[in-house]
XYZ file of C-alpha atoms in Angstrom:
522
model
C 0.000 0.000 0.000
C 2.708 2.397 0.845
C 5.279 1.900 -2.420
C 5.496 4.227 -4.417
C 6.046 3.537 -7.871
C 10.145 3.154 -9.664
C 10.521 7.143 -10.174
C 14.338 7.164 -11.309
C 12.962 8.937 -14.664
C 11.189 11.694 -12.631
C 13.672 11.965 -10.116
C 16.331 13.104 -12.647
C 13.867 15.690 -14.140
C 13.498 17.201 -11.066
C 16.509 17.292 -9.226
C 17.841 20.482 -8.743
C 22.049 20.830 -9.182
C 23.834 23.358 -8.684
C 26.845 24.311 -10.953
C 27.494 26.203 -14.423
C 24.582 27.615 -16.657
C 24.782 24.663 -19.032
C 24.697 22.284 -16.740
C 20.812 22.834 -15.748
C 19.930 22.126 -19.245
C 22.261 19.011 -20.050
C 20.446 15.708 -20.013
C 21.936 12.462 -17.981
C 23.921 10.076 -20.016
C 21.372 7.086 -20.184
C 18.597 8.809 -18.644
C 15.592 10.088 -20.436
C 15.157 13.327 -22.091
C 11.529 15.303 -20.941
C 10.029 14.032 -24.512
C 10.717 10.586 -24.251
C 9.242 10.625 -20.214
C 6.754 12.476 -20.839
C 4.156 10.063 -23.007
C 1.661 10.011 -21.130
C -1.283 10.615 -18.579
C 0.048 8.489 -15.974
C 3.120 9.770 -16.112
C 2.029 12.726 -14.400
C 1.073 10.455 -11.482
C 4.996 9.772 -11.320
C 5.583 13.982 -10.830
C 2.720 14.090 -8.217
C 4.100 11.018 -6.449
C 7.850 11.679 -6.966
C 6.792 15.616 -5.073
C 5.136 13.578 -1.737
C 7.859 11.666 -1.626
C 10.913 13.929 -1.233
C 8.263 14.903 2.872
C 10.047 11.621 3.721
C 13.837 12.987 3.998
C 12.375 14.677 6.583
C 12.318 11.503 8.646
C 15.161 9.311 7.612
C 18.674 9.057 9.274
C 22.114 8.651 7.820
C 24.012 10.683 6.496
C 23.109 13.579 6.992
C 21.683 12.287 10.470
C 17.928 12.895 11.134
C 16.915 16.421 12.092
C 13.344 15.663 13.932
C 14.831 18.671 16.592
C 14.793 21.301 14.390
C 10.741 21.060 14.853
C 10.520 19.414 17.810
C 12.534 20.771 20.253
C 11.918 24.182 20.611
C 9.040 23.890 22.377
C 8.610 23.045 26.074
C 7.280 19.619 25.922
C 10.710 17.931 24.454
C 14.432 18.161 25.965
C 17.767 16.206 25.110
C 18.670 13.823 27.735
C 22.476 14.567 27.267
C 21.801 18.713 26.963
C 21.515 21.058 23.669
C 24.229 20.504 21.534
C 22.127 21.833 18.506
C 20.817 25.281 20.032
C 16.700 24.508 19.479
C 16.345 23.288 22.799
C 18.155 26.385 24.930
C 18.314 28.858 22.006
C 21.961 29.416 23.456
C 23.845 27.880 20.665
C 21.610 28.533 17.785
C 23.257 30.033 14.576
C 23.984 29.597 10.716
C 26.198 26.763 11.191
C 23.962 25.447 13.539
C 23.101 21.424 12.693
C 19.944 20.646 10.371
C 19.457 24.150 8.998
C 20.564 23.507 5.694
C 19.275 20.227 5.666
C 15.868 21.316 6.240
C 16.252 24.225 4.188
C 17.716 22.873 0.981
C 14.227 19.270 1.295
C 11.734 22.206 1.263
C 13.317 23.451 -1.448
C 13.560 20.460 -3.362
C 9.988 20.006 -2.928
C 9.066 23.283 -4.115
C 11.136 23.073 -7.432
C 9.512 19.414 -7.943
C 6.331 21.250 -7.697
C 7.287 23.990 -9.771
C 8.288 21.517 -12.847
C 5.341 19.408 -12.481
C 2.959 22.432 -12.634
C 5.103 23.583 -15.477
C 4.217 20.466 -17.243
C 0.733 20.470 -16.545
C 0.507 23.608 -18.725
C -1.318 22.799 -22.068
C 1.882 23.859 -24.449
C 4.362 21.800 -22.463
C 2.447 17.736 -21.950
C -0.512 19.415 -20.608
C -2.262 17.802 -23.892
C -1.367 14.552 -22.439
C -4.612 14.502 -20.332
C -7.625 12.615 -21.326
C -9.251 13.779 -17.775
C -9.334 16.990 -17.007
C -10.447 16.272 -13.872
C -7.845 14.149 -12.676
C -5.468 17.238 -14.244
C -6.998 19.758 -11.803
C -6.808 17.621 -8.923
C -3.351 16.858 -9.433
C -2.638 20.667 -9.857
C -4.132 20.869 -6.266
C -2.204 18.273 -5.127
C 1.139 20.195 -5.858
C -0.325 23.613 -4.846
C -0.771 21.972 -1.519
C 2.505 20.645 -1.421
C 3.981 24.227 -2.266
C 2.141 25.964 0.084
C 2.936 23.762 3.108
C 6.555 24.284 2.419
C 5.970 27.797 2.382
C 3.592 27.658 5.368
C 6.523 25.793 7.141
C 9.471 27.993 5.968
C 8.154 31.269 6.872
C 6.729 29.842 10.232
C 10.740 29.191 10.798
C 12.628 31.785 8.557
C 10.047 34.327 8.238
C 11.039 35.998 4.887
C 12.317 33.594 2.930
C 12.952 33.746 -0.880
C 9.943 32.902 -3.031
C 10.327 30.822 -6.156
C 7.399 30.163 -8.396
C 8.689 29.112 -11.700
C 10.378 26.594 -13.045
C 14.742 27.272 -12.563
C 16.354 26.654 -16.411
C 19.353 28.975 -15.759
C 21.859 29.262 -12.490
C 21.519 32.900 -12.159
C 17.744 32.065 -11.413
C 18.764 30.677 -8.096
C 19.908 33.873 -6.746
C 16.879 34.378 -5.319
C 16.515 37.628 -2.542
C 14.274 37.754 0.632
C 10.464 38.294 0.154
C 8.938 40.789 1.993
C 6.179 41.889 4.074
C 5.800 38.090 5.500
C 4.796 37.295 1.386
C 6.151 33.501 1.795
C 3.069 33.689 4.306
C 0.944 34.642 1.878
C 1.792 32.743 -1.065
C 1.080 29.770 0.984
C -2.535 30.998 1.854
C -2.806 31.949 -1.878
C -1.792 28.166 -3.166
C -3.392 26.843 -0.223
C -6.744 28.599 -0.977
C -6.532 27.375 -4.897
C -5.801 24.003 -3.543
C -8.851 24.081 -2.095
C -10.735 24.892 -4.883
C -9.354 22.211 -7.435
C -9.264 19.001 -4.602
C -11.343 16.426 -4.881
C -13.684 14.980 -1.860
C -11.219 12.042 -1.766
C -7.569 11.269 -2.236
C -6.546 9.892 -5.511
C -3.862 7.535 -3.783
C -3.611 6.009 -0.545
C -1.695 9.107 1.542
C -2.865 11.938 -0.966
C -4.679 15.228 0.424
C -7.987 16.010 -1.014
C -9.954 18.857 -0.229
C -10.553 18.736 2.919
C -6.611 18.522 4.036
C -6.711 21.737 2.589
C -9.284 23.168 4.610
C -7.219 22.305 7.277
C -3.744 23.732 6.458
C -4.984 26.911 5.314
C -7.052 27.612 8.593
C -3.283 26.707 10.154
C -1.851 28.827 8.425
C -4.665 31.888 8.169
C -4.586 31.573 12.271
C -0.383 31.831 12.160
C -1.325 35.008 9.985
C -4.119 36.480 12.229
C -2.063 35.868 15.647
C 1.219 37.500 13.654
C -0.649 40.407 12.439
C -3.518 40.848 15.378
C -5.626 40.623 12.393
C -9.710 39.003 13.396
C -10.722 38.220 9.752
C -7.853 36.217 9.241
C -9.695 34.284 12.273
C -12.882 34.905 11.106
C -11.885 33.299 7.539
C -9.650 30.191 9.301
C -13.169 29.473 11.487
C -15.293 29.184 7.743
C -12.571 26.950 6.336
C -12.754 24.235 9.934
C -15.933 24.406 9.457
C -16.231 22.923 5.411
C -14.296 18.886 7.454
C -16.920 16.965 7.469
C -15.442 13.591 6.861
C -13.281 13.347 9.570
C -14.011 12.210 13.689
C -12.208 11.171 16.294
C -10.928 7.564 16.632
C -12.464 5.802 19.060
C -8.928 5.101 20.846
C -6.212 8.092 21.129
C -3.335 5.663 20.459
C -4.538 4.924 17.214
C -3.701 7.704 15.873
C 0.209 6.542 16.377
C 0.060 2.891 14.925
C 0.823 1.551 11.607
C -1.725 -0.424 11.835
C -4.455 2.263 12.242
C -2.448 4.626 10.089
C -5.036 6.882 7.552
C -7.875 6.424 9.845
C -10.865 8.870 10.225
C -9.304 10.890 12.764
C -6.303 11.679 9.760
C -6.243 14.639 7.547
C -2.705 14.049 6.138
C 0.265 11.737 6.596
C 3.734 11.331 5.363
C 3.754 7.954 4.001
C 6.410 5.639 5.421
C 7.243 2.254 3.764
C 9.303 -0.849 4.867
C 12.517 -1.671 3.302
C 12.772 -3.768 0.175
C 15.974 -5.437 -1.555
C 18.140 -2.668 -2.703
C 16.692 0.053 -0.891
C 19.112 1.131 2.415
C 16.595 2.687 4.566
C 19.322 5.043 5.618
C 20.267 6.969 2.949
C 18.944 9.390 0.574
C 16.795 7.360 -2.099
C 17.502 9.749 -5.108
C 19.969 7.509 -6.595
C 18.649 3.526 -5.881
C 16.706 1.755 -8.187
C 13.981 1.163 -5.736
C 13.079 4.223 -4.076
C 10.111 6.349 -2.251
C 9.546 3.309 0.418
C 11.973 4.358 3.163
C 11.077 4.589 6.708
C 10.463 7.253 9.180
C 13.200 7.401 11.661
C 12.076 7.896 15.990
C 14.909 6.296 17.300
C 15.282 9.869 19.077
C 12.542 8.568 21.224
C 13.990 5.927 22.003
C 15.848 4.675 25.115
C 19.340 4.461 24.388
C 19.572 0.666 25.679
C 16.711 -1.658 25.733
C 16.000 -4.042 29.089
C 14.290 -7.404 28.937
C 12.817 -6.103 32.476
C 12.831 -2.449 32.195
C 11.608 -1.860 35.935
C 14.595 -3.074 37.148
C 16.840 -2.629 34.045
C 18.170 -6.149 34.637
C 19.844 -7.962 31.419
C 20.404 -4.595 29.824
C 21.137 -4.949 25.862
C 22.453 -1.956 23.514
C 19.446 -1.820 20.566
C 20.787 0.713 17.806
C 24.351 1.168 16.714
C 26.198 4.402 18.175
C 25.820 5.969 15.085
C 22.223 5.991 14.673
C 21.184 6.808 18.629
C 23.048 10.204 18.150
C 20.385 11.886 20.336
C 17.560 11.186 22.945
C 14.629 13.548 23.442
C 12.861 13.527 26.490
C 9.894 14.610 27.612
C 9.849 17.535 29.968
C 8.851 17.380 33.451
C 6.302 20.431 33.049
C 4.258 18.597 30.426
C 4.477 15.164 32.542
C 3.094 16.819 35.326
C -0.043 18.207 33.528
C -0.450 14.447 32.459
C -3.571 13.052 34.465
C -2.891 8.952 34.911
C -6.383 8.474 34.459
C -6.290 10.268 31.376
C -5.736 7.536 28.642
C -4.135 9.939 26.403
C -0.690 9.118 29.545
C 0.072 5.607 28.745
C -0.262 6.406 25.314
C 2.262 9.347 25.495
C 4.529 8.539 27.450
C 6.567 5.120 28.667
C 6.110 5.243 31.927
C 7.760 1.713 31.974
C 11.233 3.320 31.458
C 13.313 5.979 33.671
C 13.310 8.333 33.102
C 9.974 8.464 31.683
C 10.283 8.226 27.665
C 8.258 9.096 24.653
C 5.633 6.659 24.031
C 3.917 8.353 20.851
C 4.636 6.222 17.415
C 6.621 3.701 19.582
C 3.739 1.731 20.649
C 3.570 -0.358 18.332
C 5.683 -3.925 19.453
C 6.576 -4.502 15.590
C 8.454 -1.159 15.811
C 9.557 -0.422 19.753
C 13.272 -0.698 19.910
C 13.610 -2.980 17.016
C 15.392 -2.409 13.580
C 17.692 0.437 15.090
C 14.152 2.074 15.489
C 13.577 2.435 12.070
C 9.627 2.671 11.536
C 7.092 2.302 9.346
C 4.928 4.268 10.960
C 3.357 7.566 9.020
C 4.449 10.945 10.728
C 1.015 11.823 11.305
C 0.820 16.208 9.278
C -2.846 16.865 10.151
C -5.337 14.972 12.158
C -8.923 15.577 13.300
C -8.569 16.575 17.279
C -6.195 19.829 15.970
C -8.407 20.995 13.298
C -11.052 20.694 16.807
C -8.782 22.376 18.745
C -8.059 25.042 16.188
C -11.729 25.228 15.581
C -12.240 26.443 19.183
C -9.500 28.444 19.491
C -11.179 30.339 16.716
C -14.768 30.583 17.702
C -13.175 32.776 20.806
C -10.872 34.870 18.806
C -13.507 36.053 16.973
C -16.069 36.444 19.898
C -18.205 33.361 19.395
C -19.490 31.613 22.224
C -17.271 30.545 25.101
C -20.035 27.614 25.985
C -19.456 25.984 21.838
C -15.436 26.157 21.988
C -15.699 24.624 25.238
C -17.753 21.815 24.102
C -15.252 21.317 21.611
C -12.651 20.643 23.895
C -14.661 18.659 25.838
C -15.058 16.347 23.018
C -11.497 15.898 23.159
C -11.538 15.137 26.517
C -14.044 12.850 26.775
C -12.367 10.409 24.166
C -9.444 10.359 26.694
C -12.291 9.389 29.266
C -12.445 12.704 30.963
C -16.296 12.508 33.132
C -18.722 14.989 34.649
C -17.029 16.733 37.839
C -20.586 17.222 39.005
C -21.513 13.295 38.680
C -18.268 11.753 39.889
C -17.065 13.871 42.632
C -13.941 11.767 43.085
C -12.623 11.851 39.394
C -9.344 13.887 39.024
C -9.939 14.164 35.118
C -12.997 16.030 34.930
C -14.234 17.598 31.287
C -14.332 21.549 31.557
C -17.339 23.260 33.147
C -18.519 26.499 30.359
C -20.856 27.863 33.664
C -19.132 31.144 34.025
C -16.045 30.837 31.913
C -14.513 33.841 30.661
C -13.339 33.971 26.846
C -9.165 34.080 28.858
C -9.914 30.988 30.793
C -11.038 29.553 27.502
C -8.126 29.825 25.412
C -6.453 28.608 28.780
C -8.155 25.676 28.443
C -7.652 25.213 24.649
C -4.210 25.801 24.699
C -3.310 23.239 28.113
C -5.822 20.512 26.035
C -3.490 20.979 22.310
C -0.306 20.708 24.263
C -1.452 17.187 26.082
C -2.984 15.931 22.628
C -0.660 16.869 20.283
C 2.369 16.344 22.337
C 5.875 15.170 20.394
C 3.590 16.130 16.850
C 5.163 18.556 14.244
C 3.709 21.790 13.845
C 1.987 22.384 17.084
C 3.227 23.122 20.624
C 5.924 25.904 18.914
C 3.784 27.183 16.578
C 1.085 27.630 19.585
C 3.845 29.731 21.938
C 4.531 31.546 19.310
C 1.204 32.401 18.209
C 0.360 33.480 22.157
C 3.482 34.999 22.400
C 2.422 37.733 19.522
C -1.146 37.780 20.472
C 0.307 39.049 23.789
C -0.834 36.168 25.798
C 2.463 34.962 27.338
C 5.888 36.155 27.211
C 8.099 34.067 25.580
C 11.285 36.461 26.784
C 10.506 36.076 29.917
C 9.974 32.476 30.387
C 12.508 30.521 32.744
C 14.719 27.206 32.801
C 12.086 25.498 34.457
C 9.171 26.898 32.210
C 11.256 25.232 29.367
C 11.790 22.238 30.628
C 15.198 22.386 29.614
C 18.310 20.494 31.248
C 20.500 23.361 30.451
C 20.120 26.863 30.482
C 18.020 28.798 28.293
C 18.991 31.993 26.071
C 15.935 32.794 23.979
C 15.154 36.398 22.750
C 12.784 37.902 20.307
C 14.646 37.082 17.455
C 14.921 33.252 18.651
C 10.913 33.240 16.945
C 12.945 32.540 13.713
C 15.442 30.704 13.264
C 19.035 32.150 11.017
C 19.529 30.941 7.532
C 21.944 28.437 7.102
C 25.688 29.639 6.344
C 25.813 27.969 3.301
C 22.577 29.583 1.423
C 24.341 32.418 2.539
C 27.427 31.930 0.625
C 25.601 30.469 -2.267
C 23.015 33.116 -2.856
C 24.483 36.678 -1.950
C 21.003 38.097 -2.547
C 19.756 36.241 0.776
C 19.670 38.587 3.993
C 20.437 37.207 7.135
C 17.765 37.307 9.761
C 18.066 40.076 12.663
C 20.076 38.857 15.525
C 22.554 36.037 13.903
């Protein structure tokens, strides 16, 4: 279900290099030239495919090593066992050389230029002629649109104004690409976002694709980034319509099955990175651009994983090293703020964290015993983008921004809560994990509320708990500048400013594009 097809054709067309004018335009030696690939309708499935599957760099190890920290470990809910080495868990160290940048930088890229040539394709005086449904041609043009906006969404959320590419790069000098401005990266994602929208169908065309409703979803995320940056209500207002057009989705019965491979695409998801298992001649390890079997590797959370397994791990008798050295290069652990907001009759706490190990470990996508400590913690298991209870979340969050009732976005959360088998304080006067009484709640204690409930659910998930302290931070709600070691969670000290919101470009962009500004403060 999760292979993707052989793609060696496409990945050659869309590869970007980097070198001399001519170079850009020479073709291969034994690959194909665009005329002979190009024969075809379903070779356009090949471009779509071949653009999803550069999301899964994003989760492999090797060389270069993993870089799950760059999103994860801002926030407050992670910290490295061994202290920050890398700078995005105490800000302290955090700079254009730092680790992952350019790594992260140069896959969003790569996924924006693959989108760029496909869409270039599509048009009718290049192969667009090639289409016998023009259906199936618009919903693969919102299919990359989606793709391109969510690595714009993502790279302004982390560089702010980064440069914006929207064409197809034939000659070198076209890389030389300066900042945007006036937060348009932002924009550009709401604008192919929005489109997106319009063109997806009411179902995915593959197992893993987005369809309309995934959109929905990622441009209210993104239209609520834009409203808290820019105080701006409609931006609210218009993020609130957009929640409000999922329909499909609910909530899975069981939190944990939103973190299994085998419950993976349930109704609770709204988009996944699809991760495969490893087949003959595919390393899982390294980048895939080059093997004759490619787009099935898996996604990589060995950093959640203890650093020696124990046949008995309450009294770490028998103890037994489970990855090599070189792949357990880090260990994130969860924070002792955000395990002390965990309930343990909340079933969302076994489920997030192991409380069978000390100290206490991630539990999220390792609960699965196919996958816990086993293969040097390789997984199959599909980073889970987008799911139902944030879209929820999101939903209330909204509803009070824009002065909607406190009473709804409370029932919203409650729904959340009650999956994890929150009860009526009122009915069981003993409970400890009680849903949220709306009798008398201000529109403050509300987003309180909303806020505490996405960092439990979404804990250890990209794109959440930093984006949320961020957007509070602007929205004057909390004071990022002002927060402490211990409000952190950190094991080392912490040296975040204002212009820690963003994070420096990397060094080498620098050198390579003299057009690129450095952010303030690096």
């Amino acid at each position: 279900m999760k292979k993707l097809r052989n793609l060696i054709p496409l990945l050659f067309i869309m590869l970007l290099p980097f070198g001399c004018d001519d170079v850009l335009n020479e073709a291969r030696p034994g690959s194909p030239t665009e005329n002979q690939f190009m024969d075809s309708e379903e070779k356009f499935e090949f471009l779509v495919a071949g653009t999803y599957q550069k999301l899964i760099f994003y989760y492999k190890t090797g060389n270069p090593r993993h870089i799950h920290g760059f999103w994860l470990l801002p926030d407050d809910n992670l910290t490295l066992e061994q202290g920050s080495a890398l700078g995005y868990d105490n800000f302290a160290l955090l700079n254009s050389n730092t680790s992952y940048l350019n790594n992260y930088y140069e896959y969003s890229y790569q996924i924006i230029n693959r989108a760029n040539t496909a869409l270039d394709f599509q048009r009718e005086e290049r192969y667009g002629f090639l289409y016998e449904d023009q259906e199936l041609r618009s919903h693969h043009r919102g299919e990359l649109l989606f793709l391109r906006g969510y690595m714009y969404l993502n790279l302004w959320n982390f560089f702010k104004d980064v440069p914006l590419n929207l064409e197809v790069i034939d000659e070198f000098t076209e890389t030389i690409i300066g900042n945007s401005s006036n937060d348009a990266a932002l924009d550009q994602a709401i604008t192919d976002l929005t489109e997106a929208a319009s063109l997806l169908r009411d179902e995915p065309a593959r197992g893993g694709g987005v369809w309309n409703e995934t959109a929905y979803g990622m441009l209210g995320k993104a239209l609520m980034m834009r409203g808290a940056y820019a105080n701006n209500t409609a931006d609210f207002s218009a993020a609130l319509a957009e929640f409000e057009k999922i329909t499909s989705r609910s909530l899975a019965p069981e939190f944990g099955d939103n973190f299994k491979e085998a419950t993976e695409l349930n109704d609770e998801s709204l988009f996944e990175v699809m991760a495969g298992r490893n087949s003959q001649l595919n390393n899982w390890v390294l980048d895939n651009d080059n093997f004759n079997v490619v787009g099935n590797l898996g996604a990589y959370w060995g950093i959640f994983t203890n650093r020696f397994g124990y046949d008995d791990p309450t009294t770490e008798e028998d103890e037994v090293e489970t990855d090599p050295t070189w792949v357990r290069q880090e260990h994130y652990l969860p924070t002792d703020n955000l395990v002390a907001l965990l309930d343990v009759t909340d079933a969302r706490y076994p489920e997030t964290v192991d409380t069978a190990i000390f100290p206490l470990e991630v539990k999220k996508y390792m609960n699965s015993p196919q996958t816990h400590r086993n293969e040097w913690a390789r997984q199959h298991n599909n980073p889970r983008i987008l799911r139902y209870a944030d879209i929820l979340l999101l939903q209330a969050e909204a509803i009070v921004r824009t002065g909607g009732s406190v009473v709804e976005a409370i029932g919203i959360v409650n729904q959340i809560r009650a999956r994890a088998g929150a009860v009526d304080a009122a009915s069981n006067p003993d409970a400890t994990f009680v849903l949220y009484d709306p009798a008398g709640a201000t529109a403050d204690q509300a987003l309180d509320w909303i806020f505490l409930e996405r960092r439990i659910e979404l804990a250890f998930e990209e794109s959440h708990r930093w984006w949320d302290m961020k957007r509070r931070h602007w929205l004057g709600e909390i004071d990022l500048t002002a927060y402490t070691q211990e409000d952190w969670g950190s094991f080392t000290d912490v040296e975040f400013t204002e212009n820690n919101l963003f994070y420096p470009y990397p060094q080498n962009e620098l050198v390579l594009n003299p057009e690129l500004i450095q952010n303030q403060g690096y």
